[in-house]
Amino acid sequence: MTTNTVLIIDFGSQVTQLIARRVREAGVYSEIVPFNQAEGAMERLKPKAVILSGGPASVTETGTPRAPDWVWTSGLPVLGICYGEQTMVDQLGGGVEAGHSREFGRAEIEIKSPCRLFEGVWSPGDKDQVWMSHGDRVTGLPDGFEVVAVSHGAPFAAIANEDRRLYGVQFHPEVVHTPRGAALISNFVHKIAGLPGDWTMAHFHTSEVAKIREQVGDARVISGLSGGVDSAVASVLIHEAIGKQLTCIFVDHGLLRAGEASEVVDMFREHYNIPLVHVDARTRFLDALSGVEDPEKKRKIIGGLFIEVFEEEACKLGGADFLAQGTLYPDVIESVSFTGGPSVTIKSHHNVGGLPERMNLKLVEPLRELFKDEVRVLGRELGLPEKFVNRHPFPGPGLAIRMPGAITGEKLEILRKADQIYLEEIRNAGLYDEIWQAFAVLLPVRTVGVMGDSRTYDFVCALRAVTSMDGMTADYYDFSHEFLGRTSTRIINEVNGINRVVYDITSKPPGTIEWE
């Protein structure tokens, strides 16, 4: 990718991906590797700086993760975050104590000394909000370090050895709950590591086209379109590189939002003139899902049948040498287990299956080094319509997991219409781009209601909308009562089968389970 790389050594934090995002937002390329693969990454990447992530372990226990020795002898600048600070202190001769003065959530730090890491962000005497998540604390510093910030529960909330360019913070600057954290990380990569902010999507675009051409040569490639942004961007990029050597297969499983199937077909056939096979498999998927209520079983059925249909169509085309996939960097990270290296499976709510080995296809994954928001930027670079590029995230199993309980064609149409009205109202109010993800859910609950002079016994629809800077942490969107009233009235009046609408105000702070 680039000679100016920041290596992030992962000790198992749930928000390590956010560190990489913040570094890239500063215009510097970064990669994450598990701590037990850091040796090889040093040789492969030859990084210009290192960041040590947080993690769930305790450095006070035997056998817990440590940074490799080269981190301390290489002369590279190092930033340790939470567990990263603690292992820095422990490995360099300081002290860490377990189980005292725990801090979880928002906390206030006070700046005690000037520090290059805080330059232009905080000055001595300043107090500011940060996000803490630790049970252990540093109790003594290695030689050459000084305290630069404290909090109520962490007397060494930030430490520095300016001569060796070694810095540690007990809080998490990568999460949005530390408002000045991105500026701190920018200071580390620019002012301390001295790296230019020259990693751009235009550079990625040009280099990736050349890489695809070199990898594929004159071979044939097939791509599985899902209707989402990732597979579409990957396919358009590959088509730019190799033209008609690419054929896209769009398996319409009948679980997409209103109008999405025709939008994908029109865009690829008419706008980009990319060879496309459109498979209408709606009845086949609906039959396979009949009577199934468990959400994980739904995912597996959808994934298995998708593979089956895809393989059938690929055989009709006479086969291919390569399979194009819209794999993203979070998928790559999550497919590497914390302790054991490569894993056989990726978390099921990101992917619903993998192609069988008998197809003997090599992979082309041009997006595997990008985050979701970077894929959107690349989509704009490639000229995809803004409405499509900026579409809210949509899981592979589609409406099947936004309908708890059994799936029927009738219920899908009810949900699809409600979801369409909800998104229309959000767009009409000019709120679509302020919201990370919004969708309707058809609950497996029916209530008695009175509409006019008639009694009804219909479904309850739940509406959800969340804001997020990163897709990892989220908060509910605070709609006005006027908006919710207008939207609810439209859904109840225009969608037969729904007589009650509720709004979900669930949030997702760092460290909680993921949401869809």
Coordinates of C-alpha atoms in Angstrom, one line a residue:
M1 CA 0.0 0.0 0.0
T2 CA 2.6 2.6 1.1
T3 CA 6.0 2.8 2.7
N4 CA 4.5 5.0 5.5
T5 CA 2.6 2.5 7.6
V6 CA 1.6 2.5 11.2
L7 CA 1.4 -1.0 12.7
I8 CA -1.3 -1.6 15.3
I9 CA -0.6 -4.6 17.5
D10 CA -3.9 -6.0 18.8
F11 CA -4.2 -7.3 22.3
G12 CA -7.9 -8.2 21.9
S13 CA -9.8 -4.9 22.4
Q14 CA -13.3 -4.7 20.9
V15 CA -12.5 -1.3 19.5
T16 CA -9.0 -1.9 18.0
Q17 CA -10.5 -1.3 14.5
L18 CA -11.2 2.3 15.5
I19 CA -7.5 3.0 16.1
A20 CA -6.8 2.0 12.4
R21 CA -9.7 4.2 11.3
R22 CA -8.4 7.3 13.2
V23 CA -4.9 6.8 11.8
R24 CA -6.3 6.6 8.2
E25 CA -8.5 9.6 8.8
A26 CA -5.3 11.4 9.4
G27 CA -4.1 10.4 5.9
V28 CA -1.7 7.6 7.1
Y29 CA -2.1 4.0 6.2
S30 CA -2.4 1.5 9.1
E31 CA -2.7 -2.2 9.5
I32 CA -3.8 -4.3 12.5
V33 CA -2.1 -7.6 13.5
P34 CA -2.7 -9.9 16.5
F35 CA 0.2 -9.7 19.0
N36 CA 1.3 -13.2 18.2
Q37 CA 1.8 -12.2 14.5
A38 CA 3.7 -9.0 15.1
E39 CA 7.1 -10.4 14.3
G40 CA 6.2 -11.3 10.7
A41 CA 4.3 -8.0 10.3
M42 CA 7.4 -6.0 11.2
E43 CA 9.3 -7.7 8.3
R44 CA 6.4 -7.4 5.9
L45 CA 5.4 -3.8 6.6
K46 CA 8.5 -2.1 7.9
P47 CA 6.3 0.3 9.9
K48 CA 7.3 3.9 10.8
A49 CA 5.4 3.8 14.1
V50 CA 3.6 1.3 16.4
I51 CA 0.4 1.6 18.4
L52 CA -0.4 -1.0 21.1
S53 CA -4.2 -1.6 21.5
G54 CA -6.2 -2.2 24.6
G55 CA -7.3 -5.7 25.7
P56 CA -9.2 -7.8 28.2
A57 CA -6.2 -9.5 29.9
S58 CA -4.2 -8.3 32.9
V59 CA -0.4 -7.9 32.7
T60 CA -0.2 -8.9 36.3
E61 CA -1.1 -12.5 35.3
T62 CA 1.4 -15.0 33.9
G63 CA 1.1 -15.8 30.2
T64 CA -0.9 -12.8 29.2
P65 CA 0.1 -11.0 25.9
R66 CA 3.2 -8.8 25.6
A67 CA 4.7 -6.7 22.8
P68 CA 7.7 -8.3 21.0
D69 CA 11.1 -7.0 22.1
W70 CA 11.7 -5.2 18.8
V71 CA 9.0 -2.7 19.7
W72 CA 11.3 -1.3 22.4
T73 CA 14.7 -1.7 20.6
S74 CA 13.7 -0.5 17.1
G75 CA 13.7 3.2 17.9
L76 CA 10.2 3.6 16.5
P77 CA 7.7 5.9 18.2
V78 CA 5.2 3.9 20.2
L79 CA 1.8 4.8 21.6
G80 CA 0.3 2.4 24.2
I81 CA -3.5 2.5 24.8
C82 CA -5.0 1.1 28.0
Y83 CA -3.6 -2.5 28.1
G84 CA -1.0 -1.2 25.7
E85 CA 0.2 1.4 28.3
Q86 CA 0.2 -1.2 31.0
T87 CA 2.3 -3.7 29.0
M88 CA 4.7 -0.9 28.1
V89 CA 5.2 0.0 31.7
D90 CA 5.5 -3.7 32.8
Q91 CA 8.0 -4.6 30.1
L92 CA 10.2 -1.6 30.6
G93 CA 10.5 -2.1 34.4
G94 CA 7.6 -0.1 35.9
G95 CA 4.7 -1.4 38.1
V96 CA 1.1 -2.4 37.4
E97 CA -1.4 -3.3 40.1
A98 CA -4.6 -5.4 39.5
G99 CA -8.1 -4.7 40.6
H100 CA -7.9 -1.3 42.1
S101 CA -9.8 1.9 41.2
R102 CA -11.6 0.6 38.2
E103 CA -12.8 3.1 35.7
F104 CA -15.4 2.3 33.0
G105 CA -17.1 4.9 30.9
R106 CA -16.7 8.7 30.9
A107 CA -14.0 10.1 33.1
E108 CA -12.2 13.4 33.5
I109 CA -8.5 13.8 33.1
E110 CA -6.3 16.7 34.2
I111 CA -3.2 17.6 32.3
K112 CA -0.1 18.0 34.5
S113 CA 2.8 18.5 32.2
P114 CA 3.4 19.6 28.6
C115 CA 3.8 16.8 26.1
R116 CA 4.3 16.5 22.3
L117 CA 1.4 14.1 22.2
F118 CA -1.0 16.8 23.5
E119 CA 0.4 19.7 21.6
G120 CA -2.4 21.9 20.3
V121 CA -4.9 19.6 22.1
W122 CA -4.4 20.1 25.8
S123 CA -2.1 22.3 28.0
P124 CA -1.1 21.9 31.7
G125 CA -4.1 22.6 33.9
D126 CA -6.7 21.7 31.3
K127 CA -9.4 19.2 32.2
D128 CA -11.4 17.2 29.6
Q129 CA -13.6 14.2 29.1
V130 CA -12.2 10.8 28.0
W131 CA -13.4 7.2 27.9
M132 CA -11.9 4.8 30.3
S133 CA -12.3 1.0 30.4
H134 CA -9.8 -0.6 32.8
G135 CA -9.6 -2.6 36.0
D136 CA -5.8 -2.5 36.5
R137 CA -3.7 0.6 37.0
V138 CA -0.1 1.7 36.6
T139 CA 1.6 2.2 40.0
G140 CA 5.2 3.1 39.1
L141 CA 6.9 4.4 36.0
P142 CA 10.0 3.0 34.2
D143 CA 13.1 5.1 34.0
G144 CA 12.8 8.1 31.7
F145 CA 9.0 8.4 31.9
E146 CA 7.0 11.2 33.5
V147 CA 3.3 11.6 34.3
V148 CA 1.5 14.0 31.9
A149 CA -2.1 13.5 32.9
V150 CA -4.1 12.0 35.8
S151 CA -7.7 11.0 36.5
H152 CA -9.6 10.1 39.7
G153 CA -8.9 6.4 39.3
A154 CA -5.7 6.5 37.3
P155 CA -2.7 8.5 38.7
F156 CA -0.8 7.7 35.5
A157 CA -3.6 8.4 33.0
A158 CA -1.0 9.5 30.5
I159 CA 2.8 9.0 30.5
A160 CA 5.6 10.0 28.2
N161 CA 9.3 9.4 27.5
E162 CA 9.9 12.2 25.1
D163 CA 13.5 11.2 24.3
R164 CA 12.5 7.7 23.2
R165 CA 9.2 8.8 21.7
L166 CA 7.3 6.3 23.9
Y167 CA 3.8 7.4 25.1
G168 CA 1.0 5.7 27.0
V169 CA -2.6 6.6 27.8
Q170 CA -4.9 4.7 30.1
F171 CA -8.0 6.1 28.2
H172 CA -9.2 5.3 24.7
P173 CA -8.6 8.1 22.3
E174 CA -10.0 6.1 19.4
V175 CA -13.6 6.2 20.5
V176 CA -15.9 9.2 19.9
H177 CA -16.6 9.4 23.6
T178 CA -13.1 10.9 23.9
P179 CA -13.9 14.1 21.9
R180 CA -10.3 15.2 21.4
G181 CA -8.9 11.7 20.8
A182 CA -8.7 11.9 17.0
A183 CA -6.5 15.0 17.4
L184 CA -4.2 13.2 19.8
I185 CA -3.8 10.3 17.3
S186 CA -3.1 12.7 14.5
N187 CA -0.4 14.3 16.7
F188 CA 1.2 10.9 17.2
V189 CA 1.4 10.0 13.5
H190 CA 2.3 13.5 12.2
K191 CA 4.2 15.4 14.9
I192 CA 5.9 12.5 16.6
A193 CA 6.3 9.9 13.9
G194 CA 6.7 12.6 11.2
L195 CA 4.5 10.9 8.6
P196 CA 2.8 12.9 5.8
G197 CA -0.9 12.6 5.4
D198 CA -0.7 11.5 1.8
W199 CA -2.6 8.2 1.8
T200 CA -5.6 9.1 -0.5
M201 CA -8.4 7.1 -2.2
A202 CA -7.2 8.4 -5.6
H203 CA -3.9 6.7 -4.9
F204 CA -5.6 3.5 -3.8
H205 CA -7.8 3.5 -6.9
T206 CA -4.9 3.7 -9.3
S207 CA -2.7 1.2 -7.5
E208 CA -5.6 -1.3 -7.1
V209 CA -6.5 -1.3 -10.8
A210 CA -2.9 -2.1 -11.6
K211 CA -2.8 -4.8 -8.9
I212 CA -6.0 -6.5 -10.3
R213 CA -4.7 -6.5 -13.8
E214 CA -1.4 -8.1 -12.7
Q215 CA -3.3 -10.7 -10.5
V216 CA -5.9 -11.7 -13.1
G217 CA -4.1 -11.5 -16.4
D218 CA -6.4 -12.7 -19.2
A219 CA -8.4 -15.0 -16.9
R220 CA -12.2 -14.9 -16.3
V221 CA -13.7 -13.5 -13.0
I222 CA -17.2 -13.9 -11.6
S223 CA -18.6 -11.7 -8.9
G224 CA -21.6 -12.3 -6.6
L225 CA -23.7 -9.2 -6.3
S226 CA -25.8 -8.9 -3.1
G227 CA -27.4 -5.6 -3.8
G228 CA -25.2 -3.8 -1.3
V229 CA -22.5 -1.2 -1.6
D230 CA -19.5 -3.4 -1.0
S231 CA -20.0 -6.0 -3.8
A232 CA -21.1 -3.2 -6.2
V233 CA -18.0 -1.1 -5.6
A234 CA -15.7 -4.2 -5.9
S235 CA -17.4 -5.2 -9.1
V236 CA -17.1 -1.8 -10.7
L237 CA -13.5 -1.5 -9.8
I238 CA -12.7 -4.9 -11.2
H239 CA -14.6 -4.1 -14.4
E240 CA -12.5 -0.9 -14.8
A241 CA -9.4 -3.1 -14.6
I242 CA -10.3 -6.1 -16.8
G243 CA -13.5 -5.1 -18.7
K244 CA -15.6 -8.0 -20.1
Q245 CA -13.5 -10.6 -18.4
L246 CA -15.8 -10.0 -15.5
T247 CA -19.4 -11.4 -15.2
C248 CA -21.6 -10.5 -12.3
I249 CA -24.2 -12.9 -10.8
F250 CA -27.0 -11.2 -8.9
V251 CA -29.0 -13.7 -6.9
D252 CA -32.3 -12.0 -6.0
H253 CA -33.4 -13.8 -2.8
G254 CA -36.5 -11.7 -2.3
L255 CA -35.2 -10.3 1.0
L256 CA -34.1 -6.9 -0.2
R257 CA -35.7 -3.5 0.5
A258 CA -38.3 -2.1 -1.9
G259 CA -37.0 -1.4 -5.4
E260 CA -33.4 -2.5 -4.7
A261 CA -33.3 -5.5 -7.1
S262 CA -34.3 -3.4 -10.1
E263 CA -32.0 -0.6 -9.1
V264 CA -29.0 -3.0 -9.1
V265 CA -29.9 -4.5 -12.4
D266 CA -30.5 -1.2 -14.1
M267 CA -27.3 0.3 -12.8
F268 CA -25.0 -2.5 -13.9
R269 CA -26.7 -3.2 -17.2
E270 CA -27.6 0.3 -18.3
H271 CA -25.2 2.6 -16.6
Y272 CA -22.0 0.5 -16.5
N273 CA -22.8 -2.0 -19.3
I274 CA -21.3 -4.8 -17.1
P275 CA -22.2 -8.4 -18.1
L276 CA -24.8 -9.4 -15.5
V277 CA -26.8 -12.6 -14.8
H278 CA -30.0 -11.8 -12.8
V279 CA -31.3 -14.9 -11.0
D280 CA -34.9 -14.6 -9.7
A281 CA -34.7 -17.1 -6.8
R282 CA -37.3 -15.5 -4.5
T283 CA -39.7 -18.4 -4.4
R284 CA -36.9 -20.9 -3.8
F285 CA -35.6 -18.9 -0.8
L286 CA -39.1 -18.3 0.7
D287 CA -39.8 -22.1 0.5
A288 CA -36.5 -22.9 2.2
L289 CA -37.3 -20.4 5.0
S290 CA -40.9 -21.6 5.6
G291 CA -41.6 -22.2 9.3
V292 CA -38.0 -21.3 10.4
E293 CA -37.9 -18.9 13.4
D294 CA -34.4 -19.1 14.8
P295 CA -32.3 -16.2 13.4
E296 CA -29.1 -18.1 13.2
K297 CA -30.8 -20.9 11.2
K298 CA -32.2 -18.3 8.9
R299 CA -28.7 -17.0 8.2
K300 CA -27.4 -20.5 7.5
I301 CA -30.2 -21.4 5.2
I302 CA -29.9 -18.2 3.2
G303 CA -26.1 -18.6 3.0
G304 CA -26.2 -22.2 2.0
L305 CA -28.9 -21.6 -0.7
F306 CA -27.1 -18.5 -2.0
I307 CA -24.0 -20.7 -2.6
E308 CA -26.0 -23.4 -4.2
V309 CA -27.7 -21.0 -6.7
F310 CA -24.5 -19.1 -7.3
E311 CA -22.7 -22.3 -8.2
E312 CA -25.4 -23.4 -10.6
E313 CA -25.2 -20.1 -12.5
A314 CA -21.4 -20.2 -12.5
C315 CA -21.5 -23.6 -14.1
K316 CA -23.9 -22.4 -16.8
L317 CA -21.3 -19.7 -17.7
G318 CA -18.7 -22.4 -18.2
G319 CA -16.8 -21.6 -15.1
A320 CA -14.1 -19.0 -14.2
D321 CA -10.7 -18.8 -12.6
F322 CA -11.4 -16.1 -10.0
L323 CA -14.1 -15.1 -7.7
A324 CA -14.5 -11.4 -6.8
Q325 CA -15.6 -10.7 -3.2
G326 CA -16.4 -7.5 -1.4
T327 CA -14.5 -8.5 1.7
L328 CA -13.7 -5.5 3.9
Y329 CA -10.9 -4.9 6.4
P330 CA -13.1 -5.5 9.4
D331 CA -14.0 -9.0 7.9
V332 CA -10.2 -9.7 7.6
I333 CA -9.5 -8.6 11.1
E334 CA -12.4 -10.7 12.6
S335 CA -11.4 -13.8 10.6
V336 CA -8.1 -13.8 12.6
S337 CA -8.7 -15.2 16.1
F338 CA -7.1 -13.5 19.1
T339 CA -5.0 -16.4 20.2
G340 CA -4.8 -18.9 17.4
G341 CA -4.2 -17.2 14.1
P342 CA -6.4 -17.7 11.0
S343 CA -9.9 -18.9 11.8
V344 CA -12.1 -21.1 9.6
T345 CA -15.1 -18.9 9.9
I346 CA -16.0 -15.2 10.0
K347 CA -18.7 -14.0 12.4
S348 CA -22.0 -15.0 10.9
H349 CA -23.7 -11.7 11.0
H350 CA -21.1 -10.3 8.6
N351 CA -21.2 -13.2 6.1
V352 CA -23.6 -16.0 5.6
G353 CA -21.3 -18.5 4.0
G354 CA -18.3 -19.3 1.8
L355 CA -18.1 -21.0 -1.6
P356 CA -17.3 -24.7 -1.6
E357 CA -13.7 -25.8 -2.4
R358 CA -14.8 -27.9 -5.3
M359 CA -15.4 -24.7 -7.3
N360 CA -11.6 -24.2 -7.2
L361 CA -11.7 -20.4 -7.5
K362 CA -9.0 -18.0 -6.6
L363 CA -10.1 -14.8 -4.8
V364 CA -10.0 -11.3 -6.0
E365 CA -10.7 -9.0 -3.0
P366 CA -9.8 -5.4 -3.9
L367 CA -11.5 -3.9 -0.8
R368 CA -9.9 -6.1 1.8
E369 CA -7.8 -3.2 3.1
L370 CA -10.6 -0.7 3.4
F371 CA -13.2 0.2 6.0
K372 CA -16.9 0.8 5.2
D373 CA -16.6 4.6 5.0
E374 CA -13.5 4.2 2.7
V375 CA -15.5 2.0 0.4
R376 CA -18.0 4.8 0.1
V377 CA -15.3 7.2 -0.8
L378 CA -14.0 4.8 -3.5
G379 CA -17.5 4.4 -4.8
R380 CA -17.7 8.1 -5.4
E381 CA -14.2 8.0 -7.0
L382 CA -15.6 5.4 -9.4
G383 CA -18.7 7.5 -10.2
L384 CA -21.4 5.4 -8.6
P385 CA -24.6 7.3 -7.9
E386 CA -24.5 9.2 -4.6
K387 CA -27.9 7.7 -3.5
F388 CA -26.5 4.2 -4.0
V389 CA -23.0 4.9 -2.4
N390 CA -24.5 6.5 0.7
R391 CA -27.1 3.8 1.3
H392 CA -27.5 2.7 4.9
P393 CA -25.8 -0.6 5.7
F394 CA -27.9 -3.7 5.0
P395 CA -27.0 -7.2 6.3
G396 CA -26.6 -10.0 3.8
P397 CA -29.6 -12.0 5.1
G398 CA -31.7 -8.9 4.5
L399 CA -35.3 -8.6 5.8
A400 CA -35.1 -12.2 7.1
I401 CA -33.4 -10.9 10.3
R402 CA -35.6 -7.9 10.6
M403 CA -38.6 -10.1 11.0
P404 CA -38.3 -12.2 14.2
G405 CA -40.3 -15.4 13.9
A406 CA -41.5 -17.2 10.8
I407 CA -41.1 -15.6 7.4
T408 CA -44.0 -15.4 4.9
G409 CA -44.4 -13.6 1.6
E410 CA -47.3 -11.6 3.1
K411 CA -45.2 -10.4 6.1
L412 CA -42.3 -9.5 3.8
E413 CA -44.5 -7.2 1.8
I414 CA -45.9 -5.6 5.0
L415 CA -42.3 -5.0 6.3
R416 CA -41.1 -3.8 2.9
K417 CA -43.8 -1.2 2.6
A418 CA -43.4 0.0 6.2
D419 CA -39.6 0.3 5.7
Q420 CA -40.1 2.2 2.5
I421 CA -42.4 4.8 4.1
Y422 CA -40.0 5.2 7.1
L423 CA -37.0 5.9 4.8
E424 CA -39.1 8.2 2.6
E425 CA -40.0 10.3 5.6
I426 CA -36.4 10.4 6.7
R427 CA -35.3 11.6 3.3
N428 CA -38.2 14.1 3.1
A429 CA -37.0 15.6 6.4
G430 CA -33.4 15.9 5.1
L431 CA -32.2 13.5 7.8
Y432 CA -30.9 10.5 5.8
D433 CA -27.3 11.5 5.8
E434 CA -27.3 12.3 9.5
I435 CA -28.2 8.8 10.3
W436 CA -25.9 5.8 10.1
Q437 CA -28.6 3.2 9.8
A438 CA -32.4 3.3 9.9
F439 CA -34.9 0.4 9.4
A440 CA -38.2 -1.1 10.3
V441 CA -38.7 -4.4 12.1
L442 CA -41.9 -6.4 12.0
L443 CA -42.3 -7.8 15.5
P444 CA -43.8 -11.3 16.1
V445 CA -46.5 -9.6 18.2
R446 CA -50.1 -8.7 17.2
T447 CA -52.3 -6.3 19.1
V448 CA -56.0 -5.4 19.1
G449 CA -56.8 -1.9 17.9
V450 CA -59.7 0.1 16.7
M451 CA -59.5 1.9 13.4
G452 CA -62.5 3.9 12.6
D453 CA -65.5 1.8 13.4
S454 CA -63.7 -1.5 13.1
R455 CA -61.6 -3.6 15.4
T456 CA -58.2 -4.8 14.1
Y457 CA -55.8 -7.5 15.1
D458 CA -52.5 -6.7 13.4
F459 CA -48.7 -6.6 13.7
V460 CA -46.6 -4.1 15.7
C461 CA -43.8 -2.4 13.7
A462 CA -40.7 -1.2 15.4
L463 CA -38.6 1.7 14.0
R464 CA -34.9 2.0 14.6
A465 CA -32.4 4.7 13.7
V466 CA -28.9 5.2 15.1
T467 CA -26.1 7.6 14.6
S468 CA -22.5 6.5 14.5
M469 CA -19.1 7.8 13.5
D470 CA -17.6 4.3 13.1
G471 CA -20.2 1.6 13.0
M472 CA -18.8 0.2 16.2
T473 CA -20.4 2.6 18.7
A474 CA -23.9 4.0 18.2
D475 CA -26.6 6.1 19.8
Y476 CA -30.3 6.3 18.9
Y477 CA -31.3 9.2 16.7
D478 CA -33.4 11.7 18.6
F479 CA -36.4 12.3 16.3
S480 CA -38.9 14.9 17.1
H481 CA -42.3 13.8 18.2
E482 CA -43.7 15.5 15.1
F483 CA -41.6 13.3 12.9
L484 CA -42.5 10.1 14.7
G485 CA -46.2 11.0 14.8
R486 CA -46.2 11.7 11.0
T487 CA -44.3 8.6 10.1
S488 CA -46.4 6.3 12.4
T489 CA -49.6 7.7 11.0
R490 CA -48.5 7.1 7.4
I491 CA -47.5 3.5 8.2
I492 CA -50.7 2.7 10.0
N493 CA -52.9 4.3 7.3
E494 CA -51.0 3.0 4.2
V495 CA -49.8 -0.5 5.3
N496 CA -52.5 -3.1 5.8
G497 CA -51.4 -5.5 8.6
I498 CA -49.9 -2.9 11.0
N499 CA -51.9 -1.1 13.7
R500 CA -49.2 0.0 16.1
V501 CA -45.7 1.6 15.7
V502 CA -43.0 1.9 18.4
Y503 CA -39.6 3.5 18.3
D504 CA -36.5 1.7 19.6
I505 CA -34.1 3.9 21.6
T506 CA -31.4 1.3 22.2
S507 CA -27.8 2.6 22.2
K508 CA -24.5 0.8 21.7
P509 CA -21.6 2.1 23.8
P510 CA -18.1 0.7 23.3
G511 CA -17.7 -2.9 24.5
T512 CA -21.4 -4.0 24.2
I513 CA -22.8 -6.6 21.8
E514 CA -23.1 -5.6 18.2
W515 CA -26.4 -4.5 16.6
E516 CA -28.0 -4.8 13.2

